[in-house]
Amino acid sequence: MNTFVGTIVDDRFKISSPLGRGGMGAVFLAHDKKTDRQVAVKFLYGGVATHQLEERFQREYKMMANLSHPNIATLYAGGRDEETSHLWYAMELIDGKSISDLIEEEAPLDYERVKNILEQVATAFIYIHPQGIIHRDITPRNILLTEQGRVVLVDFGLARDLALTAMTASGMVMGTPHYMSPE
Protein backbone atom coordinates (compact mmCIF):
# COMPACT_ATOMS: atom_id res chain seq x y z
CA MET A 1 0.00 0.00 0.00
CA ASN A 2 2.95 2.35 0.47
CA THR A 3 3.81 2.13 -3.25
CA PHE A 4 2.46 5.64 -3.86
CA VAL A 5 4.00 7.42 -0.85
CA GLY A 6 6.29 10.20 -2.05
CA THR A 7 4.96 10.23 -5.61
CA ILE A 8 3.37 13.23 -7.28
CA VAL A 9 0.18 12.58 -9.23
CA ASP A 10 -0.92 14.82 -12.11
CA ASP A 11 1.98 17.20 -11.36
CA ARG A 12 -0.19 18.41 -8.49
CA PHE A 13 -0.88 15.95 -5.65
CA LYS A 14 2.08 14.83 -3.50
CA ILE A 15 1.17 11.56 -1.75
CA SER A 16 2.34 11.47 1.87
CA SER A 17 0.75 8.61 3.84
CA PRO A 18 -1.96 5.92 3.70
CA LEU A 19 -5.36 6.72 5.21
CA GLY A 20 -7.23 3.47 4.54
CA ARG A 21 -8.18 0.79 2.10
CA GLY A 22 -11.38 -0.71 0.82
CA GLY A 23 -12.66 -3.26 -1.64
CA MET A 24 -11.59 -1.39 -4.78
CA GLY A 25 -8.72 0.80 -3.73
CA ALA A 26 -6.55 2.57 -1.21
CA VAL A 27 -6.86 6.15 0.03
CA PHE A 28 -3.86 8.37 0.81
CA LEU A 29 -3.26 11.74 2.40
CA ALA A 30 -1.82 14.14 -0.16
CA HIS A 31 -0.87 17.78 -0.51
CA ASP A 32 -2.45 19.69 -3.40
CA LYS A 33 0.33 21.96 -4.67
CA LYS A 34 -2.15 24.00 -6.74
CA THR A 35 -4.40 25.00 -3.83
CA ASP A 36 -1.96 24.40 -0.94
CA ARG A 37 -4.38 22.17 0.96
CA GLN A 38 -4.49 18.60 2.23
CA VAL A 39 -6.68 16.20 0.23
CA ALA A 40 -7.45 12.49 0.06
CA VAL A 41 -6.40 10.61 -3.08
CA LYS A 42 -7.99 7.25 -3.89
CA PHE A 43 -6.18 4.79 -6.17
CA LEU A 44 -7.72 1.72 -7.77
CA TYR A 45 -5.76 -1.40 -6.83
CA GLY A 46 -3.42 -2.12 -9.71
CA GLY A 47 -2.77 -5.85 -9.41
CA VAL A 48 -6.45 -6.80 -9.39
CA ALA A 49 -7.82 -4.05 -11.63
CA THR A 50 -9.91 -5.85 -14.22
CA HIS A 51 -11.65 -4.00 -17.01
CA GLN A 52 -14.89 -4.22 -15.01
CA LEU A 53 -13.28 -2.71 -11.88
CA GLU A 54 -11.71 0.08 -13.92
CA GLU A 55 -15.10 0.82 -15.46
CA ARG A 56 -16.73 0.85 -12.00
CA PHE A 57 -14.01 3.16 -10.62
CA GLN A 58 -14.47 5.56 -13.54
CA ARG A 59 -18.25 5.56 -12.99
CA GLU A 60 -17.68 6.33 -9.30
CA TYR A 61 -15.49 9.27 -10.34
CA LYS A 62 -18.04 10.57 -12.85
CA MET A 63 -20.91 10.24 -10.37
CA MET A 64 -19.03 12.09 -7.63
CA ALA A 65 -17.86 14.79 -10.07
CA ASN A 66 -21.49 15.80 -10.61
CA LEU A 67 -22.37 16.00 -6.91
CA SER A 68 -22.16 19.15 -4.83
CA HIS A 69 -23.58 18.82 -1.33
CA PRO A 70 -22.20 19.54 2.16
CA ASN A 71 -22.92 15.95 3.27
CA ILE A 72 -21.05 14.33 0.35
CA ALA A 73 -17.26 14.42 -0.11
CA THR A 74 -16.28 16.94 -2.79
CA LEU A 75 -14.30 15.63 -5.75
CA TYR A 76 -11.44 17.80 -7.07
CA ALA A 77 -9.71 15.92 -9.92
CA GLY A 78 -9.01 12.48 -11.31
CA GLY A 79 -7.51 10.44 -14.09
CA ARG A 80 -4.90 7.79 -14.82
CA ASP A 81 -1.41 8.20 -13.35
CA GLU A 82 1.13 8.26 -16.19
CA GLU A 83 3.90 6.57 -14.19
CA THR A 84 1.95 3.70 -12.61
CA SER A 85 -1.11 3.53 -14.93
CA HIS A 86 -3.36 3.43 -11.83
CA LEU A 87 -6.70 5.20 -11.93
CA TRP A 88 -7.05 7.81 -9.18
CA TYR A 89 -9.13 10.71 -7.96
CA ALA A 90 -8.57 13.46 -5.40
CA MET A 91 -11.29 14.52 -3.02
CA GLU A 92 -11.98 16.54 0.08
CA LEU A 93 -10.08 15.38 3.14
CA ILE A 94 -12.50 14.84 6.00
CA ASP A 95 -11.00 15.97 9.32
CA GLY A 96 -12.71 13.51 11.61
CA LYS A 97 -13.60 9.89 12.10
CA SER A 98 -15.96 7.26 10.79
CA ILE A 99 -19.21 6.53 12.56
CA SER A 100 -17.77 3.06 13.18
CA ASP A 101 -14.84 4.60 15.10
CA LEU A 102 -17.21 6.96 16.93
CA ILE A 103 -19.37 4.04 18.12
CA GLU A 104 -16.32 2.03 19.16
CA GLU A 105 -14.91 4.95 21.16
CA GLU A 106 -18.03 6.55 22.63
CA ALA A 107 -20.97 4.11 22.68
CA PRO A 108 -23.65 4.43 23.78
CA LEU A 109 -24.23 7.65 21.86
CA ASP A 110 -26.61 10.36 23.03
CA TYR A 111 -30.04 10.30 21.31
CA GLU A 112 -29.76 13.89 20.03
CA ARG A 113 -26.33 13.20 18.54
CA VAL A 114 -27.58 10.07 16.74
CA LYS A 115 -30.63 11.97 15.49
CA ASN A 116 -28.40 14.75 14.12
CA ILE A 117 -26.14 12.24 12.34
CA LEU A 118 -29.10 10.41 10.79
CA GLU A 119 -30.74 13.65 9.66
CA GLN A 120 -27.54 14.66 7.84
CA VAL A 121 -27.23 11.23 6.18
CA ALA A 122 -30.89 11.49 5.12
CA THR A 123 -30.17 14.94 3.65
CA ALA A 124 -27.45 13.38 1.47
CA PHE A 125 -29.92 10.71 0.29
CA ILE A 126 -32.57 13.34 -0.43
CA TYR A 127 -29.99 15.04 -2.65
CA ILE A 128 -28.67 11.98 -4.56
CA HIS A 129 -31.80 9.87 -5.02
CA PRO A 130 -33.69 12.30 -7.32
CA GLN A 131 -30.53 12.30 -9.47
CA GLY A 132 -30.91 8.54 -9.89
CA ILE A 133 -27.97 7.58 -7.66
CA ILE A 134 -28.31 4.71 -5.20
CA HIS A 135 -25.31 4.39 -2.85
CA ARG A 136 -25.71 0.63 -2.08
CA ASP A 137 -22.95 0.48 0.56
CA ILE A 138 -24.14 2.47 3.56
CA THR A 139 -21.97 1.31 6.46
CA PRO A 140 -20.61 3.06 9.56
CA ARG A 141 -17.20 3.12 7.79
CA ASN A 142 -18.63 5.07 4.83
CA ILE A 143 -20.14 7.82 6.96
CA LEU A 144 -17.62 10.28 8.36
CA LEU A 145 -18.07 12.89 11.06
CA THR A 146 -15.94 16.05 11.02
CA GLU A 147 -14.61 17.74 14.15
CA GLN A 148 -17.28 20.43 13.58
CA GLY A 149 -20.11 17.87 13.53
CA ARG A 150 -20.71 17.73 9.77
CA VAL A 151 -21.60 14.27 8.50
CA VAL A 152 -20.08 13.29 5.13
CA LEU A 153 -21.05 10.33 2.96
CA VAL A 154 -18.08 8.74 1.13
CA ASP A 155 -17.21 5.70 -1.01
CA PHE A 156 -19.51 5.59 -4.01
CA GLY A 157 -17.65 2.54 -5.35
CA LEU A 158 -20.76 0.35 -5.33
CA ALA A 159 -23.21 3.16 -6.14
CA ARG A 160 -25.50 2.79 -9.09
CA ASP A 161 -26.42 5.61 -11.42
CA LEU A 162 -29.83 4.66 -12.82
CA ALA A 163 -29.17 6.86 -15.88
CA LEU A 164 -26.26 4.61 -16.90
CA THR A 165 -26.41 1.03 -18.06
CA ALA A 166 -26.85 -1.69 -15.46
CA MET A 167 -23.71 -2.29 -13.39
CA THR A 168 -24.76 -5.56 -11.80
CA ALA A 169 -25.73 -8.72 -13.58
CA SER A 170 -28.80 -10.70 -12.62
CA GLY A 171 -28.05 -12.76 -9.51
CA MET A 172 -24.99 -10.64 -8.61
CA VAL A 173 -24.82 -9.42 -5.00
CA MET A 174 -23.23 -6.04 -4.18
CA GLY A 175 -22.56 -4.53 -0.76
CA THR A 176 -20.91 -5.09 2.59
CA PRO A 177 -22.37 -8.38 3.93
CA HIS A 178 -22.91 -7.27 7.55
CA TYR A 179 -24.89 -4.21 6.40
CA MET A 180 -26.96 -5.70 3.56
CA SER A 181 -30.65 -6.44 3.87
CA PRO A 182 -31.32 -10.18 4.13
CA GLU A 183 -33.39 -10.40 0.96
mmCIF file with all atom_site columns, N, CA and C in Angstrom, residues 136-137 158 173-177 180:
data_model
loop_
_atom_site.group_PDB
_atom_site.id
_atom_site.type_symbol
_atom_site.label_atom_id
_atom_site.label_alt_id
_atom_site.label_comp_id
_atom_site.label_asym_id
_atom_site.label_entity_id
_atom_site.label_seq_id
_atom_site.pdbx_PDB_ins_code
_atom_site.Cartn_x
_atom_site.Cartn_y
_atom_site.Cartn_z
_atom_site.occupancy
_atom_site.B_iso_or_equiv
_atom_site.pdbx_formal_charge
_atom_site.auth_seq_id
_atom_site.auth_comp_id
_atom_site.auth_asym_id
_atom_site.auth_atom_id
_atom_site.pdbx_PDB_model_num
ATOM 1  N N  . ARG A 1 136 ? -25.819 2.090   -2.207 1.00 0.00 ? 136 ARG A N  1
ATOM 2  C CA . ARG A 1 136 ? -25.713 0.629   -2.078 1.00 0.00 ? 136 ARG A CA 1
ATOM 3  C C  . ARG A 1 136 ? -24.620 0.113   -1.147 1.00 0.00 ? 136 ARG A C  1
ATOM 4  N N  . ASP A 1 137 ? -23.962 0.969   -0.387 1.00 0.00 ? 137 ASP A N  1
ATOM 5  C CA . ASP A 1 137 ? -22.953 0.485   0.561  1.00 0.00 ? 137 ASP A CA 1
ATOM 6  C C  . ASP A 1 137 ? -22.903 1.391   1.790  1.00 0.00 ? 137 ASP A C  1
ATOM 7  N N  . LEU A 1 158 ? -19.708 1.303   -4.964 1.00 0.00 ? 158 LEU A N  1
ATOM 8  C CA . LEU A 1 158 ? -20.761 0.352   -5.328 1.00 0.00 ? 158 LEU A CA 1
ATOM 9  C C  . LEU A 1 158 ? -22.050 1.058   -5.740 1.00 0.00 ? 158 LEU A C  1
ATOM 10 N N  . VAL A 1 173 ? -24.577 -10.088 -6.270 1.00 0.00 ? 173 VAL A N  1
ATOM 11 C CA . VAL A 1 173 ? -24.818 -9.424  -4.998 1.00 0.00 ? 173 VAL A CA 1
ATOM 12 C C  . VAL A 1 173 ? -23.740 -8.375  -4.773 1.00 0.00 ? 173 VAL A C  1
ATOM 13 N N  . MET A 1 174 ? -24.160 -7.137  -4.421 1.00 0.00 ? 174 MET A N  1
ATOM 14 C CA . MET A 1 174 ? -23.225 -6.041  -4.179 1.00 0.00 ? 174 MET A CA 1
ATOM 15 C C  . MET A 1 174 ? -23.484 -5.478  -2.794 1.00 0.00 ? 174 MET A C  1
ATOM 16 N N  . GLY A 1 175 ? -22.409 -5.177  -2.058 1.00 0.00 ? 175 GLY A N  1
ATOM 17 C CA . GLY A 1 175 ? -22.556 -4.535  -0.759 1.00 0.00 ? 175 GLY A CA 1
ATOM 18 C C  . GLY A 1 175 ? -21.615 -5.121  0.269  1.00 0.00 ? 175 GLY A C  1
ATOM 19 N N  . THR A 1 176 ? -21.694 -4.589  1.463  1.00 0.00 ? 176 THR A N  1
ATOM 20 C CA . THR A 1 176 ? -20.913 -5.087  2.590  1.00 0.00 ? 176 THR A CA 1
ATOM 21 C C  . THR A 1 176 ? -21.814 -6.054  3.348  1.00 0.00 ? 176 THR A C  1
ATOM 22 N N  . PRO A 1 177 ? -21.470 -7.339  3.387  1.00 0.00 ? 177 PRO A N  1
ATOM 23 C CA . PRO A 1 177 ? -22.367 -8.375  3.927  1.00 0.00 ? 177 PRO A CA 1
ATOM 24 C C  . PRO A 1 177 ? -23.035 -8.057  5.266  1.00 0.00 ? 177 PRO A C  1
ATOM 25 N N  . MET A 1 180 ? -25.987 -5.487  4.624  1.00 0.00 ? 180 MET A N  1
ATOM 26 C CA . MET A 1 180 ? -26.956 -5.697  3.556  1.00 0.00 ? 180 MET A CA 1
ATOM 27 C C  . MET A 1 180 ? -28.260 -6.234  4.124  1.00 0.00 ? 180 MET A C  1
#
